Amino acid sequence: MKQKLLLVLLLSVHLVFSQEIKVKKGEILLDAKVIAKMEGKLGNYKITNLDGTTSISAKLKKCTENGFAFIEVLNDKNTNYLDFEKFSPFNVDRSIVQSLMSKKIITDQGIDINKLEEFFGVPSNLLEKYGCLQAEAGNKIATTLNIKINNAGEITKGGDSELIGNIARKIYTSQGDFLNYQYEVFDLDKKTVGKIETVIMGFGGVKELSTFDKKIVKVDIEKIASNIAIDKDPNAMKIVINLLSNGYELGHQVNAVNEANKEVIREKYKEALKNSINLTDVNGYVIDADGKHVSGQISSSFEEIKNPLVNNDNSNYAYGKEVSVKYFDENKKLEWKKYFSKNNIRFAVNKTGVEESYLGLYAKGETTSILDYSMFYKVLYEKDGYLILKDPKTENKYVIKFPNQEKGLYVTDYKKADKLKKNFTEYVDCPSIVFENYELNSIDGLKKLIGDVEVNCKK
């Protein structure tokens, strides 16, 4: 049974293509017999029975993304889509008639109403198949919004009721003396929404429309005459419709999107600051070299967190070397003061209900500097003037500070053990303390060292 059906189908298709089909002077001829009328051009046609009782429209559709061509068939009530049986870009009208005849929508008696209704009753889903839904959405947007372009390039919606932007077309000569078009769409703030850089005059094809947010929209450009006005230019309308169907509303969109993006960036920057080791307006106090306390909001930066919205060069900023405090003086006037680690400054903050203390200190043995290095170190342990501190940027880069020493000493992060041993021996300056007996890369090991120094090395 299946073989018989297939045979019938093949015979019917063969019959269509074995017959001579012509479209001539607005008439469809089958083996020299006029069977229907066909009017239109450039892929947009109206087909009517000879008695005028039934008519359909047939349009060449082309998917911008991939170039697939097919036919849109419609009347005043229905629309459906049909594949070409055989497509010739030089005889589009004949290709459409052949395809309609292969479905028996057109016969030697003209349009078959029953076959037409049967065709409309089963959606072909060619838009989904060929990925053309976006282009079709653009056509619906153009109709729904009633988009217009006037001879000044002004873009309106709702007929002429609301101005939403402008499209400009520039003609220039490229190498080889080719005339080229450049299309550019602006919003109401004269901000570029999208641009096609080069369209060679006399050539069509799919072109890339670059948008302000660095996306690409494909537009199927038509061949146009050099003297065509912008309001008659089909490519101008296509460009605008493609932008609208891809979510570009024009109006004041660029500024609105930029501001929204800035807000996202601001929030990300705030979150980065919050999660960094930097201190920003944290309650605390500063103690200067003379022992004076200043309470207020403490800020100190130990690492760079770039703010993309601010074009600041922070390459020379002294990270970890400065602390500032905002406070109210005795006259309730807001003051701001900055302190530096080299001046024997100490400060403390309360971030989570627990006080954290920092000390400005020169430390010997910092491996990235040939000089003794001053910065604010976080205090981890303190007893009788003995301190264990760490570099805030690291987890276990420890420094010790003894009460009889003006400077601190790095006791971790040495590339050479003999260099650490030499620095350690000179700093501790106590024969009873043997370098090899201590774990210097742990807080417990350093506490043991301090305890032994207190017992055995007091002078």
Tab-separated table of C-alpha atoms in Angstrom:
chain	number	residue	atom	x	y	z
A	1	MET	CA	0.000	0.000	0.000
A	2	LYS	CA	2.808	2.401	0.987
A	3	GLN	CA	4.607	1.601	-2.259
A	4	LYS	CA	1.480	2.443	-4.269
A	5	LEU	CA	1.048	5.783	-2.475
A	6	LEU	CA	4.691	6.652	-3.072
A	7	LEU	CA	4.321	5.738	-6.739
A	8	VAL	CA	1.238	7.956	-7.090
A	9	LEU	CA	3.075	10.850	-5.442
A	10	LEU	CA	6.107	10.480	-7.683
A	11	LEU	CA	3.911	10.297	-10.772
A	12	SER	CA	2.022	13.453	-9.778
A	13	VAL	CA	5.258	15.374	-9.231
A	14	HIS	CA	6.606	14.070	-12.533
A	15	LEU	CA	3.403	15.195	-14.236
A	16	VAL	CA	3.801	18.738	-12.898
A	17	PHE	CA	7.360	19.083	-14.104
A	18	SER	CA	6.678	17.379	-17.441
A	19	GLN	CA	4.017	19.986	-18.201
A	20	GLU	CA	5.085	23.348	-19.584
A	21	ILE	CA	4.432	26.128	-17.064
A	22	LYS	CA	4.816	29.775	-18.004
A	23	VAL	CA	4.026	33.087	-16.354
A	24	LYS	CA	3.504	35.693	-19.032
A	25	LYS	CA	1.819	39.095	-19.049
A	26	GLY	CA	0.057	38.501	-15.728
A	27	GLU	CA	-1.223	35.042	-16.660
A	28	ILE	CA	-0.275	31.496	-15.645
A	29	LEU	CA	-0.138	29.162	-18.618
A	30	LEU	CA	-0.114	25.367	-18.428
A	31	ASP	CA	0.734	23.785	-21.779
A	32	ALA	CA	-0.219	27.097	-23.422
A	33	LYS	CA	-3.603	27.164	-21.640
A	34	VAL	CA	-4.352	30.119	-19.329
A	35	ILE	CA	-5.397	28.705	-15.932
A	36	ALA	CA	-5.105	31.706	-13.554
A	37	LYS	CA	-3.952	35.297	-13.219
A	38	MET	CA	-0.710	36.271	-11.443
A	39	GLU	CA	0.230	39.847	-10.617
A	40	GLY	CA	3.151	41.331	-8.727
A	41	LYS	CA	6.935	41.338	-8.778
A	42	LEU	CA	10.069	40.930	-6.667
A	43	GLY	CA	8.778	37.821	-4.935
A	44	ASN	CA	5.372	39.194	-3.893
A	45	TYR	CA	2.488	37.927	-5.993
A	46	LYS	CA	-1.300	37.695	-6.071
A	47	ILE	CA	-2.835	34.660	-7.815
A	48	THR	CA	-6.513	34.746	-8.802
A	49	ASN	CA	-8.890	32.350	-10.547
A	50	LEU	CA	-9.974	33.458	-13.991
A	51	ASP	CA	-13.480	34.160	-12.744
A	52	GLY	CA	-12.097	36.226	-9.844
A	53	THR	CA	-13.827	34.104	-7.189
A	54	THR	CA	-10.748	32.923	-5.302
A	55	SER	CA	-7.379	34.563	-4.740
A	56	ILE	CA	-4.263	33.944	-2.681
A	57	SER	CA	-1.033	35.798	-2.063
A	58	ALA	CA	2.293	34.039	-2.450
A	59	LYS	CA	5.483	35.630	-1.182
A	60	LEU	CA	9.106	34.632	-1.379
A	61	LYS	CA	10.431	34.354	2.189
A	62	LYS	CA	14.108	34.194	2.980
A	63	CYS	CA	15.541	33.462	6.401
A	64	THR	CA	18.209	36.055	7.202
A	65	GLU	CA	20.243	33.810	9.480
A	66	ASN	CA	20.850	30.963	7.023
A	67	GLY	CA	19.493	32.039	3.634
A	68	PHE	CA	16.795	29.324	3.377
A	69	ALA	CA	14.072	30.292	0.883
A	70	PHE	CA	10.431	29.191	1.048
A	71	ILE	CA	6.956	30.474	0.206
A	72	GLU	CA	4.413	32.250	2.389
A	73	VAL	CA	0.886	31.461	1.188
A	74	LEU	CA	-1.979	33.527	2.598
A	75	ASN	CA	-5.497	34.775	2.031
A	76	ASP	CA	-7.646	37.129	4.071
A	77	LYS	CA	-8.038	34.541	6.872
A	78	ASN	CA	-5.095	32.138	6.915
A	79	THR	CA	-1.338	31.889	6.491
A	80	ASN	CA	0.916	28.881	5.977
A	81	TYR	CA	4.345	28.199	4.533
A	82	LEU	CA	5.466	25.963	1.697
A	83	ASP	CA	8.845	24.642	0.582
A	84	PHE	CA	9.939	25.193	-2.993
A	85	GLU	CA	9.888	22.061	-5.115
A	86	LYS	CA	12.548	23.654	-7.248
A	87	PHE	CA	13.784	27.200	-6.735
A	88	SER	CA	15.243	29.495	-9.370
A	89	PRO	CA	16.152	33.045	-8.294
A	90	PHE	CA	15.741	34.089	-11.950
A	91	ASN	CA	12.184	32.723	-12.206
A	92	VAL	CA	10.690	33.182	-8.758
A	93	ASP	CA	7.130	33.456	-10.071
A	94	ARG	CA	7.418	30.197	-12.025
A	95	SER	CA	9.083	28.463	-9.038
A	96	ILE	CA	6.134	29.487	-6.831
A	97	VAL	CA	3.551	28.209	-9.333
A	98	GLN	CA	5.383	24.884	-9.706
A	99	SER	CA	5.430	24.424	-5.923
A	100	LEU	CA	1.710	25.243	-5.569
A	101	MET	CA	0.885	22.826	-8.377
A	102	SER	CA	2.906	20.052	-6.739
A	103	LYS	CA	0.548	20.380	-3.740
A	104	LYS	CA	-2.439	20.528	-6.178
A	105	ILE	CA	-3.403	23.919	-4.746
A	106	ILE	CA	-3.289	25.080	-8.364
A	107	THR	CA	-4.527	22.720	-11.090
A	108	ASP	CA	-5.447	23.097	-14.727
A	109	GLN	CA	-8.752	24.483	-13.406
A	110	GLY	CA	-7.128	27.224	-11.319
A	111	ILE	CA	-7.064	27.401	-7.495
A	112	ASP	CA	-8.569	24.321	-5.827
A	113	ILE	CA	-10.453	25.644	-2.778
A	114	ASN	CA	-10.581	22.256	-1.039
A	115	LYS	CA	-6.842	21.669	-1.403
A	116	LEU	CA	-6.189	25.240	-0.261
A	117	GLU	CA	-8.243	24.773	2.929
A	118	GLU	CA	-6.550	21.423	3.506
A	119	PHE	CA	-3.144	23.133	3.182
A	120	PHE	CA	-4.090	25.899	5.629
A	121	GLY	CA	-5.412	23.308	8.100
A	122	VAL	CA	-2.002	21.702	8.735
A	123	PRO	CA	0.744	24.152	9.856
A	124	SER	CA	4.025	23.425	8.086
A	125	ASN	CA	6.176	24.909	10.912
A	126	LEU	CA	8.773	26.055	8.390
A	127	LEU	CA	9.571	29.169	10.441
A	128	GLU	CA	10.703	26.974	13.323
A	129	LYS	CA	12.379	24.484	10.982
A	130	TYR	CA	14.516	27.142	9.308
A	131	GLY	CA	15.045	29.299	12.402
A	132	CYS	CA	13.159	32.283	10.980
A	133	LEU	CA	10.950	33.135	13.938
A	134	GLN	CA	12.979	36.254	14.770
A	135	ALA	CA	12.483	37.716	11.307
A	136	GLU	CA	8.778	36.960	11.402
A	137	ALA	CA	8.559	38.605	14.817
A	138	GLY	CA	10.105	41.689	13.235
A	139	ASN	CA	7.412	41.808	10.573
A	140	LYS	CA	4.706	41.587	13.224
A	141	ILE	CA	6.384	44.346	15.238
A	142	ALA	CA	6.450	46.595	12.171
A	143	THR	CA	2.730	46.054	11.660
A	144	THR	CA	1.732	46.277	15.319
A	145	LEU	CA	3.797	49.376	16.118
A	146	ASN	CA	3.092	50.978	12.730
A	147	ILE	CA	6.731	51.943	12.223
A	148	LYS	CA	7.439	54.701	9.715
A	149	ILE	CA	10.529	56.490	8.408
A	150	ASN	CA	10.155	59.948	6.850
A	151	ASN	CA	12.389	61.626	4.272
A	152	ALA	CA	14.507	63.143	7.069
A	153	GLY	CA	15.251	59.681	8.454
A	154	GLU	CA	13.074	60.196	11.536
A	155	ILE	CA	11.705	56.935	12.935
A	156	THR	CA	8.217	56.999	14.435
A	157	LYS	CA	5.823	54.452	15.855
A	158	GLY	CA	2.052	54.614	15.987
A	159	GLY	CA	2.128	56.173	12.542
A	160	ASP	CA	3.616	59.620	13.031
A	161	SER	CA	2.561	59.973	16.665
A	162	GLU	CA	5.779	59.147	18.555
A	163	LEU	CA	9.357	59.878	17.512
A	164	ILE	CA	11.710	57.120	18.723
A	165	GLY	CA	14.924	57.741	16.801
A	166	ASN	CA	16.626	58.487	13.515
A	167	ILE	CA	18.380	56.571	10.746
A	168	ALA	CA	21.123	58.118	8.616
A	169	ARG	CA	22.598	56.822	5.380
A	170	LYS	CA	25.970	58.030	4.173
A	171	ILE	CA	27.387	57.423	0.698
A	172	TYR	CA	31.152	57.249	0.284
A	173	THR	CA	33.720	55.944	-2.177
A	174	SER	CA	36.035	53.085	-1.232
A	175	GLN	CA	39.116	51.677	-2.921
A	176	GLY	CA	38.395	50.742	-6.506
A	177	ASP	CA	35.948	53.658	-6.771
A	178	PHE	CA	33.079	51.552	-5.439
A	179	LEU	CA	30.164	53.523	-4.044
A	180	ASN	CA	29.236	52.333	-0.567
A	181	TYR	CA	26.436	52.945	1.886
A	182	GLN	CA	26.805	53.227	5.627
A	183	TYR	CA	23.640	52.977	7.732
A	184	GLU	CA	23.533	54.232	11.314
A	185	VAL	CA	20.567	54.247	13.713
A	186	PHE	CA	20.439	56.785	16.561
A	187	ASP	CA	18.162	57.047	19.565
A	188	LEU	CA	16.603	60.294	20.808
A	189	ASP	CA	19.818	61.227	22.643
A	190	LYS	CA	21.765	60.947	19.361
A	191	LYS	CA	23.489	57.832	20.688
A	192	THR	CA	24.336	55.163	18.116
A	193	VAL	CA	22.151	52.080	18.585
A	194	GLY	CA	23.358	50.116	15.567
A	195	LYS	CA	25.483	50.530	12.449
A	196	ILE	CA	26.214	48.726	9.192
A	197	GLU	CA	29.598	49.950	8.011
A	198	THR	CA	29.721	48.917	4.355
A	199	VAL	CA	27.065	48.078	1.787
A	200	ILE	CA	28.426	48.164	-1.771
A	201	MET	CA	25.954	49.885	-4.055
A	202	GLY	CA	24.310	47.459	-6.454
A	203	PHE	CA	24.943	44.433	-4.249
A	204	GLY	CA	22.673	42.729	-1.742
A	205	GLY	CA	23.096	39.939	0.772
A	206	VAL	CA	23.196	39.377	4.495
A	207	LYS	CA	25.104	42.090	6.381
A	208	GLU	CA	26.113	42.428	10.018
A	209	LEU	CA	24.550	45.233	12.026
A	210	SER	CA	26.783	46.064	15.013
A	211	THR	CA	24.936	47.312	18.105
A	212	PHE	CA	26.067	49.622	20.892
A	213	ASP	CA	26.273	46.696	23.325
A	214	LYS	CA	28.665	44.810	21.028
A	215	LYS	CA	26.151	42.356	19.575
A	216	ILE	CA	25.549	41.425	15.948
A	217	VAL	CA	22.157	41.473	14.207
A	218	LYS	CA	21.885	39.964	10.705
A	219	VAL	CA	20.044	41.999	8.052
A	220	ASP	CA	19.188	40.788	4.536
A	221	ILE	CA	20.101	43.825	2.428
A	222	GLU	CA	18.446	44.422	-0.963
A	223	LYS	CA	19.937	45.993	-4.085
A	224	ILE	CA	18.790	49.609	-4.297
A	225	ALA	CA	19.165	52.516	-6.687
A	226	SER	CA	21.661	55.226	-5.811
A	227	ASN	CA	19.059	57.993	-5.847
A	228	ILE	CA	16.439	56.338	-3.653
A	229	ALA	CA	15.228	58.477	-0.741
A	230	ILE	CA	15.722	57.217	2.824
A	231	ASP	CA	11.958	56.936	3.393
A	232	LYS	CA	11.671	54.712	0.300
A	233	ASP	CA	14.787	52.669	1.082
A	234	PRO	CA	13.648	49.124	2.035
A	235	ASN	CA	16.967	48.500	3.754
A	236	ALA	CA	16.445	51.394	6.162
A	237	MET	CA	13.154	49.877	7.309
A	238	LYS	CA	14.697	46.388	7.522
A	239	ILE	CA	17.494	47.683	9.734
A	240	VAL	CA	15.077	49.440	12.088
A	241	ILE	CA	12.727	46.434	12.256
A	242	ASN	CA	15.601	44.048	12.953
A	243	LEU	CA	16.753	46.251	15.814
A	244	LEU	CA	13.242	46.478	17.269
A	245	SER	CA	12.628	42.725	16.989
A	246	ASN	CA	15.896	42.072	18.822
A	247	GLY	CA	14.882	44.226	21.782
A	248	TYR	CA	16.400	47.582	20.793
A	249	GLU	CA	13.572	50.001	21.567
A	250	LEU	CA	15.381	53.256	20.667
A	251	GLY	CA	13.929	56.229	22.568
A	252	HIS	CA	16.432	56.914	25.358
A	253	GLN	CA	17.636	53.312	25.407
A	254	VAL	CA	21.428	53.702	25.219
A	255	ASN	CA	21.621	56.021	28.223
A	256	ALA	CA	19.143	53.839	30.123
A	257	VAL	CA	21.105	50.658	29.394
A	258	ASN	CA	24.414	52.332	30.208
A	259	GLU	CA	23.032	53.592	33.517
A	260	ALA	CA	21.629	50.148	34.338
A	261	ASN	CA	25.003	48.599	33.504
A	262	LYS	CA	26.728	51.175	35.694
A	263	GLU	CA	24.442	50.265	38.574
A	264	VAL	CA	25.340	46.582	38.147
A	265	ILE	CA	29.039	47.525	38.089
A	266	ARG	CA	28.592	49.681	41.206
A	267	GLU	CA	26.953	46.801	43.055
A	268	LYS	CA	29.689	44.379	41.976
A	269	TYR	CA	32.333	46.876	43.101
A	270	LYS	CA	30.621	47.289	46.479
A	271	GLU	CA	30.458	43.508	46.854
A	272	ALA	CA	34.142	43.176	45.905
A	273	LEU	CA	35.064	45.789	48.520
A	274	LYS	CA	32.916	44.038	51.103
A	275	ASN	CA	34.611	40.693	50.461
A	276	SER	CA	38.136	42.118	50.275
A	277	ILE	CA	40.627	42.511	53.115
A	278	ASN	CA	40.348	46.276	52.774
A	279	LEU	CA	38.719	48.281	55.538
A	280	THR	CA	36.153	50.891	54.515
A	281	ASP	CA	34.470	53.146	57.070
A	282	VAL	CA	34.687	50.597	59.893
A	283	ASN	CA	34.208	51.772	63.468
A	284	GLY	CA	37.483	51.909	65.369
A	285	TYR	CA	40.285	54.141	66.583
A	286	VAL	CA	43.835	55.246	65.800
A	287	ILE	CA	46.695	55.656	68.293
A	288	ASP	CA	49.485	57.908	67.078
A	289	ALA	CA	53.156	57.843	68.120
A	290	ASP	CA	52.382	60.122	71.084
A	291	GLY	CA	49.655	57.801	72.367
A	292	LYS	CA	46.769	60.034	71.299
A	293	HIS	CA	43.507	58.194	70.548
A	294	VAL	CA	41.229	59.309	67.703
A	295	SER	CA	37.963	57.367	67.381
A	296	GLY	CA	35.857	57.329	64.223
A	297	GLN	CA	35.420	55.453	60.957
A	298	ILE	CA	38.586	53.707	59.821
A	299	SER	CA	39.622	53.043	56.208
A	300	SER	CA	42.742	51.292	54.967
A	301	SER	CA	43.478	49.529	51.661
A	302	PHE	CA	45.734	46.473	51.541
A	303	GLU	CA	44.891	45.323	48.004
A	304	GLU	CA	43.714	46.990	44.810
A	305	ILE	CA	40.019	46.656	43.981
A	306	LYS	CA	39.514	48.457	40.688
A	307	ASN	CA	36.403	50.521	40.127
A	308	PRO	CA	35.697	50.252	36.370
A	309	LEU	CA	33.657	53.463	36.469
A	310	VAL	CA	36.543	55.575	37.781
A	311	ASN	CA	39.565	56.180	35.592
A	312	ASN	CA	42.105	56.367	38.405
A	313	ASP	CA	45.707	55.245	38.130
A	314	ASN	CA	46.432	53.537	41.447
A	315	SER	CA	49.774	52.099	40.367
A	316	ASN	CA	51.632	54.343	42.823
A	317	TYR	CA	49.226	53.931	45.726
A	318	ALA	CA	50.904	52.702	48.902
A	319	TYR	CA	48.747	49.699	49.751
A	320	GLY	CA	49.002	48.675	53.385
A	321	LYS	CA	50.913	51.822	54.320
A	322	GLU	CA	48.090	54.283	55.018
A	323	VAL	CA	45.111	54.506	57.337
A	324	SER	CA	42.551	57.280	57.536
A	325	VAL	CA	39.944	58.150	60.132
A	326	LYS	CA	36.785	60.254	59.831
A	327	TYR	CA	35.689	61.769	63.112
A	328	PHE	CA	33.820	64.686	64.685
A	329	ASP	CA	35.914	67.231	66.547
A	330	GLU	CA	34.872	69.019	69.753
A	331	ASN	CA	32.786	71.440	67.649
A	332	LYS	CA	30.965	68.516	66.007
A	333	LYS	CA	32.628	69.273	62.702
A	334	LEU	CA	33.446	66.267	60.511
A	335	GLU	CA	37.211	65.900	60.136
A	336	TRP	CA	39.413	63.513	58.187
A	337	LYS	CA	42.990	62.584	58.969
A	338	LYS	CA	45.539	60.272	57.378
A	339	TYR	CA	48.334	58.339	59.129
A	340	PHE	CA	51.283	56.353	57.783
A	341	SER	CA	52.737	53.028	58.897
A	342	LYS	CA	56.287	54.410	59.052
A	343	ASN	CA	55.311	56.684	61.970
A	344	ASN	CA	54.733	53.940	64.561
A	345	ILE	CA	50.937	54.151	64.231
A	346	ARG	CA	48.534	51.635	65.685
A	347	PHE	CA	44.849	51.282	64.891
A	348	ALA	CA	42.012	48.913	65.705
A	349	VAL	CA	38.609	48.144	64.143
A	350	ASN	CA	35.511	46.260	65.214
A	351	LYS	CA	34.024	44.470	62.204
A	352	THR	CA	32.221	41.485	63.701
A	353	GLY	CA	32.056	42.281	67.407
A	354	VAL	CA	35.709	41.336	67.866
A	355	GLU	CA	38.446	43.949	67.911
A	356	GLU	CA	41.182	43.557	65.304
A	357	SER	CA	44.418	45.463	65.846
A	358	TYR	CA	47.022	46.632	63.317
A	359	LEU	CA	50.514	48.010	63.908
A	360	GLY	CA	52.639	50.155	61.592
A	361	LEU	CA	56.039	48.524	61.569
A	362	TYR	CA	59.295	48.136	59.673
A	363	ALA	CA	60.110	44.463	59.251
A	364	LYS	CA	63.428	42.926	58.345
A	365	GLY	CA	63.601	40.091	55.848
A	366	GLU	CA	60.703	40.993	53.522
A	367	THR	CA	61.703	39.062	50.418
A	368	THR	CA	60.232	41.406	47.797
A	369	SER	CA	62.181	44.458	48.954
A	370	ILE	CA	65.896	45.075	49.399
A	371	LEU	CA	65.072	47.619	52.109
A	372	ASP	CA	63.370	47.186	55.447
A	373	TYR	CA	59.690	47.370	54.634
A	374	SER	CA	57.115	49.419	56.513
A	375	MET	CA	53.393	48.562	56.449
A	376	PHE	CA	50.457	47.872	58.728
A	377	TYR	CA	50.528	44.305	60.021
A	378	LYS	CA	47.613	42.570	61.691
A	379	VAL	CA	48.292	41.666	65.335
A	380	LEU	CA	47.551	37.977	66.035
A	381	TYR	CA	49.097	37.640	69.498
A	382	GLU	CA	50.471	40.066	72.061
A	383	LYS	CA	52.057	39.523	75.478
A	384	ASP	CA	54.355	41.799	77.485
A	385	GLY	CA	55.478	43.677	74.380
A	386	TYR	CA	56.069	40.508	72.345
A	387	LEU	CA	53.933	40.353	69.215
A	388	ILE	CA	53.060	37.898	66.478
A	389	LEU	CA	51.767	39.674	63.381
A	390	LYS	CA	50.958	38.816	59.808
A	391	ASP	CA	50.766	40.474	56.435
A	392	PRO	CA	46.995	41.046	55.868
A	393	LYS	CA	47.331	39.978	52.222
A	394	THR	CA	48.475	36.457	53.130
A	395	GLU	CA	47.337	33.601	55.326
A	396	ASN	CA	50.650	32.644	56.920
A	397	LYS	CA	53.308	35.269	56.275
A	398	TYR	CA	54.308	35.915	59.880
A	399	VAL	CA	56.310	38.661	61.574
A	400	ILE	CA	57.578	38.722	65.169
A	401	LYS	CA	58.288	41.840	67.222
A	402	PHE	CA	60.231	41.806	70.504
A	403	PRO	CA	60.001	44.669	73.013
A	404	ASN	CA	63.745	45.294	72.890
A	405	GLN	CA	63.712	45.631	69.080
A	406	GLU	CA	62.543	48.674	67.130
A	407	LYS	CA	61.743	46.610	64.043
A	408	GLY	CA	59.997	43.348	63.387
A	409	LEU	CA	61.339	40.227	61.664
A	410	TYR	CA	59.798	38.129	58.918
A	411	VAL	CA	60.082	34.494	59.978
A	412	THR	CA	58.369	32.847	56.965
A	413	ASP	CA	58.427	33.064	53.182
A	414	TYR	CA	62.199	32.815	52.815
A	415	LYS	CA	63.639	31.291	49.662
A	416	LYS	CA	66.846	30.327	51.497
A	417	ALA	CA	66.792	28.734	54.960
A	418	ASP	CA	70.296	29.963	55.806
A	419	LYS	CA	69.176	33.568	55.243
A	420	LEU	CA	66.286	33.076	57.690
A	421	LYS	CA	68.603	31.444	60.235
A	422	LYS	CA	71.059	34.339	60.010
A	423	ASN	CA	68.316	36.971	60.449
A	424	PHE	CA	66.692	34.967	63.269
A	425	THR	CA	69.941	34.555	65.203
A	426	GLU	CA	70.782	38.249	64.921
A	427	TYR	CA	67.282	39.351	65.913
A	428	VAL	CA	66.799	37.017	68.921
A	429	ASP	CA	70.410	37.516	70.073
A	430	CYS	CA	70.224	34.763	72.702
A	431	PRO	CA	72.545	31.691	72.715
A	432	SER	CA	69.908	29.644	74.564
A	433	ILE	CA	67.533	29.817	71.616
A	434	VAL	CA	68.441	27.303	68.901
A	435	PHE	CA	66.930	28.090	65.503
A	436	GLU	CA	66.281	24.465	64.562
A	437	ASN	CA	64.129	23.859	67.669
A	438	TYR	CA	61.211	26.045	66.543
A	439	GLU	CA	58.349	25.816	64.052
A	440	LEU	CA	58.358	29.358	62.712
A	441	ASN	CA	55.522	28.846	60.210
A	442	SER	CA	52.826	28.321	62.848
A	443	ILE	CA	51.386	30.553	65.557
A	444	ASP	CA	51.858	27.848	68.199
A	445	GLY	CA	55.531	27.523	67.254
A	446	LEU	CA	55.996	31.280	67.524
A	447	LYS	CA	54.215	31.394	70.907
A	448	LYS	CA	56.622	28.729	72.165
A	449	LEU	CA	59.548	30.808	70.898
A	450	ILE	CA	58.277	33.906	72.728
A	451	GLY	CA	57.748	31.928	75.943
A	452	ASP	CA	61.283	30.527	75.814
A	453	VAL	CA	62.761	33.965	75.080
A	454	GLU	CA	60.915	35.471	78.055
A	455	VAL	CA	62.267	32.764	80.375
A	456	ASN	CA	65.815	32.353	79.061
A	457	CYS	CA	66.824	35.590	77.409
A	458	LYS	CA	65.798	38.493	79.613
A	459	LYS	CA	68.656	40.974	79.977
